[in-house]
Amino acid sequence: ELKVEQNPLFLSMQEGKNYTIYCNYSTTSDRLYWYRQDPGKSLESLFVLLSNGAVKQEGRLMASLDTKARLSTLHITAAVHDLSATYFCAVDISGTDKLIFGTGTRLQVFP
Amino acid sequence: SAVISQKPSRDICQRGTSLTIQCQVDSQVTMMFWYRQQPGQSLTLIATANQGSEATYESGFVIDKFPISRPNLTFSTLTVSNMSPEDSSIYLCSVVRGFNEQFFGPGTRLTVL
């Protein structure tokens, strides 16, 4: 059974600081996704990572994938309040487009 | 990206009743997915809605409780049957578009009293 674990579950960080969210999954997968969810809203697609060593960056967020370690990271650089949200990683089940989601990381950025 | 709409956006229902949620996509897609997000939790896949065939359900979800229709390549419905307070969740549909990108609808927030 494919399991996806994220840590931390909750992250409170000061503006301007850097931090990393980790996503571990239990079996091989072709694709890993990162999503953002604001309170009461749907999911916004951030990144799709397709191969070992893949790195993608958008603004203050950078995602990477290590398929050998079954680990993805979402790195936040110089956090700002607007990044406050819940972040989910999700793993595709063997190319079926079915996604198994991580537990989510609730990020709060304070001044 | 994909433009996905869901109806209703939210509803409050009585125990024992049923609610049908609609998902409309702006262009044809092969597969549509239905997910559930219980309060404060992550998302769990309910089923895959295939056009022209029966939906395939994930472990823990059954057709009698969550019947799904997929009459064409742009539309699907999910019914939550014989509701109980435990069914209070956000229900989201999703589609795959372009190069492996999966997009989610705005969600239907269901409260069962």
PDB file of C-alpha atoms in Angstrom:
ATOM      1  CA  GLU A   1       0.000   0.000   0.000  1.00  0.00           C
ATOM      2  CA  LEU A   2       1.369   3.368  -0.990  1.00  0.00           C
ATOM      3  CA  LYS A   3       1.768   5.744   1.940  1.00  0.00           C
ATOM      4  CA  VAL A   4       2.768   9.374   1.788  1.00  0.00           C
ATOM      5  CA  GLU A   5       4.063  11.184   4.853  1.00  0.00           C
ATOM      6  CA  GLN A   6       4.776  14.857   5.250  1.00  0.00           C
ATOM      7  CA  ASN A   7       6.587  16.684   7.952  1.00  0.00           C
ATOM      8  CA  PRO A   8       6.208  18.880   9.712  1.00  0.00           C
ATOM      9  CA  LEU A   9       2.426  18.889  10.035  1.00  0.00           C
ATOM     10  CA  PHE A  10       2.464  22.448  11.236  1.00  0.00           C
ATOM     11  CA  LEU A  11       5.048  25.134  10.649  1.00  0.00           C
ATOM     12  CA  SER A  12       5.094  28.590  12.100  1.00  0.00           C
ATOM     13  CA  MET A  13       7.859  30.732  10.721  1.00  0.00           C
ATOM     14  CA  GLN A  14       8.940  34.316  10.724  1.00  0.00           C
ATOM     15  CA  GLU A  15       8.992  36.404   7.587  1.00  0.00           C
ATOM     16  CA  GLY A  16      12.344  36.345   5.889  1.00  0.00           C
ATOM     17  CA  LYS A  17      13.319  32.903   7.150  1.00  0.00           C
ATOM     18  CA  ASN A  18      13.956  29.747   5.147  1.00  0.00           C
ATOM     19  CA  TYR A  19      12.483  26.334   5.758  1.00  0.00           C
ATOM     20  CA  THR A  20      11.906  22.958   4.105  1.00  0.00           C
ATOM     21  CA  ILE A  21       8.873  20.695   4.029  1.00  0.00           C
ATOM     22  CA  TYR A  22       9.556  16.990   3.501  1.00  0.00           C
ATOM     23  CA  CYS A  23       7.466  14.412   1.692  1.00  0.00           C
ATOM     24  CA  ASN A  24       8.315  10.706   1.950  1.00  0.00           C
ATOM     25  CA  TYR A  25       6.499   7.989   0.049  1.00  0.00           C
ATOM     26  CA  SER A  26       6.661   4.241   0.425  1.00  0.00           C
ATOM     27  CA  THR A  27       6.783   2.785  -3.104  1.00  0.00           C
ATOM     28  CA  THR A  28       8.023   3.810  -6.508  1.00  0.00           C
ATOM     29  CA  SER A  29       6.059   6.415  -8.391  1.00  0.00           C
ATOM     30  CA  ASP A  30       6.282   8.202 -11.705  1.00  0.00           C
ATOM     31  CA  ARG A  31       5.048  11.579 -10.593  1.00  0.00           C
ATOM     32  CA  LEU A  32       4.970  13.756  -7.529  1.00  0.00           C
ATOM     33  CA  TYR A  33       2.799  16.821  -7.140  1.00  0.00           C
ATOM     34  CA  TRP A  34       2.807  19.770  -4.788  1.00  0.00           C
ATOM     35  CA  TYR A  35      -0.410  21.685  -4.139  1.00  0.00           C
ATOM     36  CA  ARG A  36      -1.360  24.710  -2.105  1.00  0.00           C
ATOM     37  CA  GLN A  37      -4.701  25.076  -0.358  1.00  0.00           C
ATOM     38  CA  ASP A  38      -5.926  28.304   1.194  1.00  0.00           C
ATOM     39  CA  PRO A  39      -8.603  28.084   3.900  1.00  0.00           C
ATOM     40  CA  GLY A  40     -11.997  27.296   2.399  1.00  0.00           C
ATOM     41  CA  LYS A  41     -10.530  27.029  -1.094  1.00  0.00           C
ATOM     42  CA  SER A  42      -9.680  24.293  -3.538  1.00  0.00           C
ATOM     43  CA  LEU A  43      -6.205  23.080  -4.461  1.00  0.00           C
ATOM     44  CA  GLU A  44      -3.818  25.112  -6.561  1.00  0.00           C
ATOM     45  CA  SER A  45      -1.231  23.180  -8.519  1.00  0.00           C
ATOM     46  CA  LEU A  46       2.328  24.306  -7.726  1.00  0.00           C
ATOM     47  CA  PHE A  47       4.698  21.723  -9.197  1.00  0.00           C
ATOM     48  CA  VAL A  48       4.784  18.401 -10.999  1.00  0.00           C
ATOM     49  CA  LEU A  49       8.047  16.471 -10.631  1.00  0.00           C
ATOM     50  CA  LEU A  50       8.602  13.663 -13.088  1.00  0.00           C
ATOM     51  CA  SER A  51      12.108  12.323 -12.758  1.00  0.00           C
ATOM     52  CA  ASN A  52      14.909  11.715 -10.334  1.00  0.00           C
ATOM     53  CA  GLY A  53      16.804  14.888  -9.610  1.00  0.00           C
ATOM     54  CA  ALA A  54      14.037  17.117 -10.946  1.00  0.00           C
ATOM     55  CA  VAL A  55      14.054  20.606  -9.500  1.00  0.00           C
ATOM     56  CA  LYS A  56      11.461  23.285 -10.145  1.00  0.00           C
ATOM     57  CA  GLN A  57      11.257  26.811  -8.808  1.00  0.00           C
ATOM     58  CA  GLU A  58       8.532  29.412  -8.749  1.00  0.00           C
ATOM     59  CA  GLY A  59       9.134  32.574  -6.816  1.00  0.00           C
ATOM     60  CA  ARG A  60      10.095  31.739  -3.237  1.00  0.00           C
ATOM     61  CA  LEU A  61       9.232  28.061  -3.583  1.00  0.00           C
ATOM     62  CA  MET A  62      11.524  25.348  -4.904  1.00  0.00           C
ATOM     63  CA  ALA A  63      10.616  21.677  -5.152  1.00  0.00           C
ATOM     64  CA  SER A  64      12.956  18.738  -5.719  1.00  0.00           C
ATOM     65  CA  LEU A  65      12.586  15.004  -6.152  1.00  0.00           C
ATOM     66  CA  ASP A  66      14.861  12.110  -5.212  1.00  0.00           C
ATOM     67  CA  THR A  67      13.178   8.949  -6.465  1.00  0.00           C
ATOM     68  CA  LYS A  68      15.870   6.676  -5.034  1.00  0.00           C
ATOM     69  CA  ALA A  69      15.254   7.996  -1.536  1.00  0.00           C
ATOM     70  CA  ARG A  70      11.519   8.362  -2.273  1.00  0.00           C
ATOM     71  CA  LEU A  71      11.727  11.886  -0.985  1.00  0.00           C
ATOM     72  CA  SER A  72      10.569  15.246  -2.214  1.00  0.00           C
ATOM     73  CA  THR A  73      11.230  18.586  -0.595  1.00  0.00           C
ATOM     74  CA  LEU A  74       9.525  21.942  -0.839  1.00  0.00           C
ATOM     75  CA  HIS A  75      11.926  24.690   0.138  1.00  0.00           C
ATOM     76  CA  ILE A  76      10.701  28.112   1.145  1.00  0.00           C
ATOM     77  CA  THR A  77      13.102  31.003   0.764  1.00  0.00           C
ATOM     78  CA  ALA A  78      12.656  34.285   2.636  1.00  0.00           C
ATOM     79  CA  ALA A  79       9.072  33.551   3.619  1.00  0.00           C
ATOM     80  CA  VAL A  80       6.374  36.193   3.304  1.00  0.00           C
ATOM     81  CA  HIS A  81       2.907  36.292   4.843  1.00  0.00           C
ATOM     82  CA  ASP A  82       1.234  35.514   1.503  1.00  0.00           C
ATOM     83  CA  LEU A  83       2.744  32.033   1.616  1.00  0.00           C
ATOM     84  CA  SER A  84       0.577  31.128   4.613  1.00  0.00           C
ATOM     85  CA  ALA A  85      -1.519  28.135   3.503  1.00  0.00           C
ATOM     86  CA  THR A  86      -1.619  24.352   3.705  1.00  0.00           C
ATOM     87  CA  TYR A  87       0.757  22.527   1.372  1.00  0.00           C
ATOM     88  CA  PHE A  88       0.133  18.993   0.185  1.00  0.00           C
ATOM     89  CA  CYS A  89       2.340  16.612  -1.692  1.00  0.00           C
ATOM     90  CA  ALA A  90       0.660  13.862  -3.693  1.00  0.00           C
ATOM     91  CA  VAL A  91       2.042  10.795  -5.408  1.00  0.00           C
ATOM     92  CA  ASP A  92       0.696   9.146  -8.530  1.00  0.00           C
ATOM     93  CA  ILE A  93      -0.064   5.427  -8.260  1.00  0.00           C
ATOM     94  CA  SER A  94       2.040   3.805 -10.957  1.00  0.00           C
ATOM     95  CA  GLY A  95       0.973   6.098 -13.760  1.00  0.00           C
ATOM     96  CA  THR A  96      -2.754   5.699 -13.144  1.00  0.00           C
ATOM     97  CA  ASP A  97      -3.331   9.419 -12.433  1.00  0.00           C
ATOM     98  CA  LYS A  98      -4.798   8.365  -9.101  1.00  0.00           C
ATOM     99  CA  LEU A  99      -3.208  10.446  -6.362  1.00  0.00           C
ATOM    100  CA  ILE A 100      -2.329   9.541  -2.800  1.00  0.00           C
ATOM    101  CA  PHE A 101      -2.016  12.680  -0.734  1.00  0.00           C
ATOM    102  CA  GLY A 102       0.291  13.444   2.118  1.00  0.00           C
ATOM    103  CA  THR A 103      -1.020  14.641   5.440  1.00  0.00           C
ATOM    104  CA  GLY A 104      -0.473  18.271   4.573  1.00  0.00           C
ATOM    105  CA  THR A 105       1.697  20.940   6.176  1.00  0.00           C
ATOM    106  CA  ARG A 106      -0.045  23.969   7.557  1.00  0.00           C
ATOM    107  CA  LEU A 107       2.279  26.937   7.163  1.00  0.00           C
ATOM    108  CA  GLN A 108       1.857  30.184   9.046  1.00  0.00           C
ATOM    109  CA  VAL A 109       4.199  33.072   8.339  1.00  0.00           C
ATOM    110  CA  PHE A 110       4.199  35.878  10.861  1.00  0.00           C
ATOM    111  CA  PRO A 111       5.910  39.292  10.825  1.00  0.00           C
TER     112      PRO A 111
ATOM    113  CA  SER B   1      -5.000  24.762 -16.992  1.00  0.00           C
ATOM    114  CA  ALA B   2      -8.552  23.446 -16.854  1.00  0.00           C
ATOM    115  CA  VAL B   3     -11.721  25.296 -16.007  1.00  0.00           C
ATOM    116  CA  ILE B   4     -13.746  23.105 -13.680  1.00  0.00           C
ATOM    117  CA  SER B   5     -17.006  24.032 -12.026  1.00  0.00           C
ATOM    118  CA  GLN B   6     -18.933  22.241  -9.344  1.00  0.00           C
ATOM    119  CA  LYS B   7     -22.496  22.576  -8.167  1.00  0.00           C
ATOM    120  CA  PRO B   8     -23.558  23.159  -5.513  1.00  0.00           C
ATOM    121  CA  SER B   9     -20.672  25.000  -3.914  1.00  0.00           C
ATOM    122  CA  ARG B  10     -22.037  24.147  -0.487  1.00  0.00           C
ATOM    123  CA  ASP B  11     -25.096  22.577   1.071  1.00  0.00           C
ATOM    124  CA  ILE B  12     -26.529  21.692   4.427  1.00  0.00           C
ATOM    125  CA  CYS B  13     -28.507  18.456   4.414  1.00  0.00           C
ATOM    126  CA  GLN B  14     -30.499  16.367   6.800  1.00  0.00           C
ATOM    127  CA  ARG B  15     -29.461  12.928   7.897  1.00  0.00           C
ATOM    128  CA  GLY B  16     -30.838  10.163   5.665  1.00  0.00           C
ATOM    129  CA  THR B  17     -31.181  12.278   2.548  1.00  0.00           C
ATOM    130  CA  SER B  18     -29.047  12.223  -0.617  1.00  0.00           C
ATOM    131  CA  LEU B  19     -27.183  14.939  -2.475  1.00  0.00           C
ATOM    132  CA  THR B  20     -25.940  14.915  -6.052  1.00  0.00           C
ATOM    133  CA  ILE B  21     -22.854  16.956  -6.868  1.00  0.00           C
ATOM    134  CA  GLN B  22     -22.127  18.009 -10.428  1.00  0.00           C
ATOM    135  CA  CYS B  23     -18.732  18.525 -12.019  1.00  0.00           C
ATOM    136  CA  GLN B  24     -18.388  20.273 -15.380  1.00  0.00           C
ATOM    137  CA  VAL B  25     -15.120  20.655 -17.319  1.00  0.00           C
ATOM    138  CA  ASP B  26     -14.490  23.160 -20.104  1.00  0.00           C
ATOM    139  CA  SER B  27     -13.205  20.524 -22.552  1.00  0.00           C
ATOM    140  CA  GLN B  28     -13.211  16.778 -23.012  1.00  0.00           C
ATOM    141  CA  VAL B  29     -11.180  14.612 -20.656  1.00  0.00           C
ATOM    142  CA  THR B  30     -10.805  10.860 -20.506  1.00  0.00           C
ATOM    143  CA  MET B  31     -10.897  10.383 -16.772  1.00  0.00           C
ATOM    144  CA  MET B  32     -12.400  12.341 -13.935  1.00  0.00           C
ATOM    145  CA  PHE B  33     -11.726  11.670 -10.295  1.00  0.00           C
ATOM    146  CA  TRP B  34     -13.709  12.279  -7.133  1.00  0.00           C
ATOM    147  CA  TYR B  35     -11.973  13.017  -3.835  1.00  0.00           C
ATOM    148  CA  ARG B  36     -13.172  13.618  -0.315  1.00  0.00           C
ATOM    149  CA  GLN B  37     -11.566  15.945   2.206  1.00  0.00           C
ATOM    150  CA  GLN B  38     -12.879  15.474   5.705  1.00  0.00           C
ATOM    151  CA  PRO B  39     -12.603  18.427   8.098  1.00  0.00           C
ATOM    152  CA  GLY B  40      -8.987  19.253   8.832  1.00  0.00           C
ATOM    153  CA  GLN B  41      -7.779  16.242   6.894  1.00  0.00           C
ATOM    154  CA  SER B  42      -6.028  15.458   3.654  1.00  0.00           C
ATOM    155  CA  LEU B  43      -7.699  14.290   0.456  1.00  0.00           C
ATOM    156  CA  THR B  44      -8.775  10.705  -0.193  1.00  0.00           C
ATOM    157  CA  LEU B  45      -9.667   9.319  -3.596  1.00  0.00           C
ATOM    158  CA  ILE B  46     -13.218   7.988  -3.771  1.00  0.00           C
ATOM    159  CA  ALA B  47     -13.438   6.744  -7.340  1.00  0.00           C
ATOM    160  CA  THR B  48     -12.460   7.181 -10.960  1.00  0.00           C
ATOM    161  CA  ALA B  49     -15.282   8.167 -13.310  1.00  0.00           C
ATOM    162  CA  ASN B  50     -14.844   6.608 -16.749  1.00  0.00           C
ATOM    163  CA  GLN B  51     -16.968   7.639 -19.679  1.00  0.00           C
ATOM    164  CA  GLY B  52     -18.898   4.705 -21.086  1.00  0.00           C
ATOM    165  CA  SER B  53     -18.207   2.332 -18.223  1.00  0.00           C
ATOM    166  CA  GLU B  54     -18.871   1.988 -14.542  1.00  0.00           C
ATOM    167  CA  ALA B  55     -16.846   3.964 -12.086  1.00  0.00           C
ATOM    168  CA  THR B  56     -14.038   2.194 -10.255  1.00  0.00           C
ATOM    169  CA  TYR B  57     -14.034   2.653  -6.503  1.00  0.00           C
ATOM    170  CA  GLU B  58     -11.184   2.736  -4.024  1.00  0.00           C
ATOM    171  CA  SER B  59     -11.042   0.608  -0.943  1.00  0.00           C
ATOM    172  CA  GLY B  60     -13.565   1.765   1.621  1.00  0.00           C
ATOM    173  CA  PHE B  61     -15.953   3.319  -0.877  1.00  0.00           C
ATOM    174  CA  VAL B  62     -18.910   1.536  -2.464  1.00  0.00           C
ATOM    175  CA  ILE B  63     -21.249   2.271  -5.319  1.00  0.00           C
ATOM    176  CA  ASP B  64     -24.393   2.077  -3.188  1.00  0.00           C
ATOM    177  CA  LYS B  65     -23.129   4.914  -1.005  1.00  0.00           C
ATOM    178  CA  PHE B  66     -21.438   6.996  -3.718  1.00  0.00           C
ATOM    179  CA  PRO B  67     -23.054   6.325  -7.096  1.00  0.00           C
ATOM    180  CA  ILE B  68     -21.301   8.107  -9.941  1.00  0.00           C
ATOM    181  CA  SER B  69     -22.448   8.960 -13.436  1.00  0.00           C
ATOM    182  CA  ARG B  70     -20.319   9.977 -16.402  1.00  0.00           C
ATOM    183  CA  PRO B  71     -22.655  10.597 -19.319  1.00  0.00           C
ATOM    184  CA  ASN B  72     -20.092  12.366 -21.514  1.00  0.00           C
ATOM    185  CA  LEU B  73     -16.470  13.521 -21.613  1.00  0.00           C
ATOM    186  CA  THR B  74     -17.080  16.867 -19.900  1.00  0.00           C
ATOM    187  CA  PHE B  75     -19.484  16.028 -17.078  1.00  0.00           C
ATOM    188  CA  SER B  76     -19.811  13.772 -14.051  1.00  0.00           C
ATOM    189  CA  THR B  77     -21.979  13.524 -10.958  1.00  0.00           C
ATOM    190  CA  LEU B  78     -21.319  12.076  -7.535  1.00  0.00           C
ATOM    191  CA  THR B  79     -24.225  11.253  -5.246  1.00  0.00           C
ATOM    192  CA  VAL B  80     -23.763  10.958  -1.514  1.00  0.00           C
ATOM    193  CA  SER B  81     -26.558   8.640  -0.429  1.00  0.00           C
ATOM    194  CA  ASN B  82     -28.325   8.143   2.879  1.00  0.00           C
ATOM    195  CA  MET B  83     -26.152  10.773   4.478  1.00  0.00           C
ATOM    196  CA  SER B  84     -24.924  10.836   8.047  1.00  0.00           C
ATOM    197  CA  PRO B  85     -22.920  13.511   9.872  1.00  0.00           C
ATOM    198  CA  GLU B  86     -19.761  11.510   9.093  1.00  0.00           C
ATOM    199  CA  ASP B  87     -20.265  12.408   5.429  1.00  0.00           C
ATOM    200  CA  SER B  88     -19.685  16.087   6.187  1.00  0.00           C
ATOM    201  CA  SER B  89     -16.706  16.891   3.992  1.00  0.00           C
ATOM    202  CA  ILE B  90     -15.522  18.798   0.994  1.00  0.00           C
ATOM    203  CA  TYR B  91     -16.005  16.801  -2.201  1.00  0.00           C
ATOM    204  CA  LEU B  92     -13.746  17.670  -5.124  1.00  0.00           C
ATOM    205  CA  CYS B  93     -13.557  16.483  -8.687  1.00  0.00           C
ATOM    206  CA  SER B  94     -10.331  16.539 -10.651  1.00  0.00           C
ATOM    207  CA  VAL B  95      -9.103  16.005 -14.192  1.00  0.00           C
ATOM    208  CA  VAL B  96      -5.770  15.454 -15.867  1.00  0.00           C
ATOM    209  CA  ARG B  97      -4.904  17.979 -18.532  1.00  0.00           C
ATOM    210  CA  GLY B  98      -1.834  18.611 -20.610  1.00  0.00           C
ATOM    211  CA  PHE B  99       1.417  17.012 -19.561  1.00  0.00           C
ATOM    212  CA  ASN B 100       0.550  15.140 -16.382  1.00  0.00           C
ATOM    213  CA  GLU B 101      -1.018  18.093 -14.595  1.00  0.00           C
ATOM    214  CA  GLN B 102      -3.998  17.321 -12.439  1.00  0.00           C
ATOM    215  CA  PHE B 103      -6.440  20.128 -11.692  1.00  0.00           C
ATOM    216  CA  PHE B 104      -9.114  20.296  -9.059  1.00  0.00           C
ATOM    217  CA  GLY B 105     -12.550  21.827  -9.051  1.00  0.00           C
ATOM    218  CA  PRO B 106     -13.559  24.413  -6.461  1.00  0.00           C
ATOM    219  CA  GLY B 107     -15.140  21.754  -4.243  1.00  0.00           C
ATOM    220  CA  THR B 108     -18.558  21.198  -2.688  1.00  0.00           C
ATOM    221  CA  ARG B 109     -18.715  21.775   1.048  1.00  0.00           C
ATOM    222  CA  LEU B 110     -21.286  19.426   2.540  1.00  0.00           C
ATOM    223  CA  THR B 111     -22.617  19.614   6.073  1.00  0.00           C
ATOM    224  CA  VAL B 112     -24.938  16.881   7.302  1.00  0.00           C
ATOM    225  CA  LEU B 113     -27.041  17.587  10.379  1.00  0.00           C
TER     226      LEU B 113
END
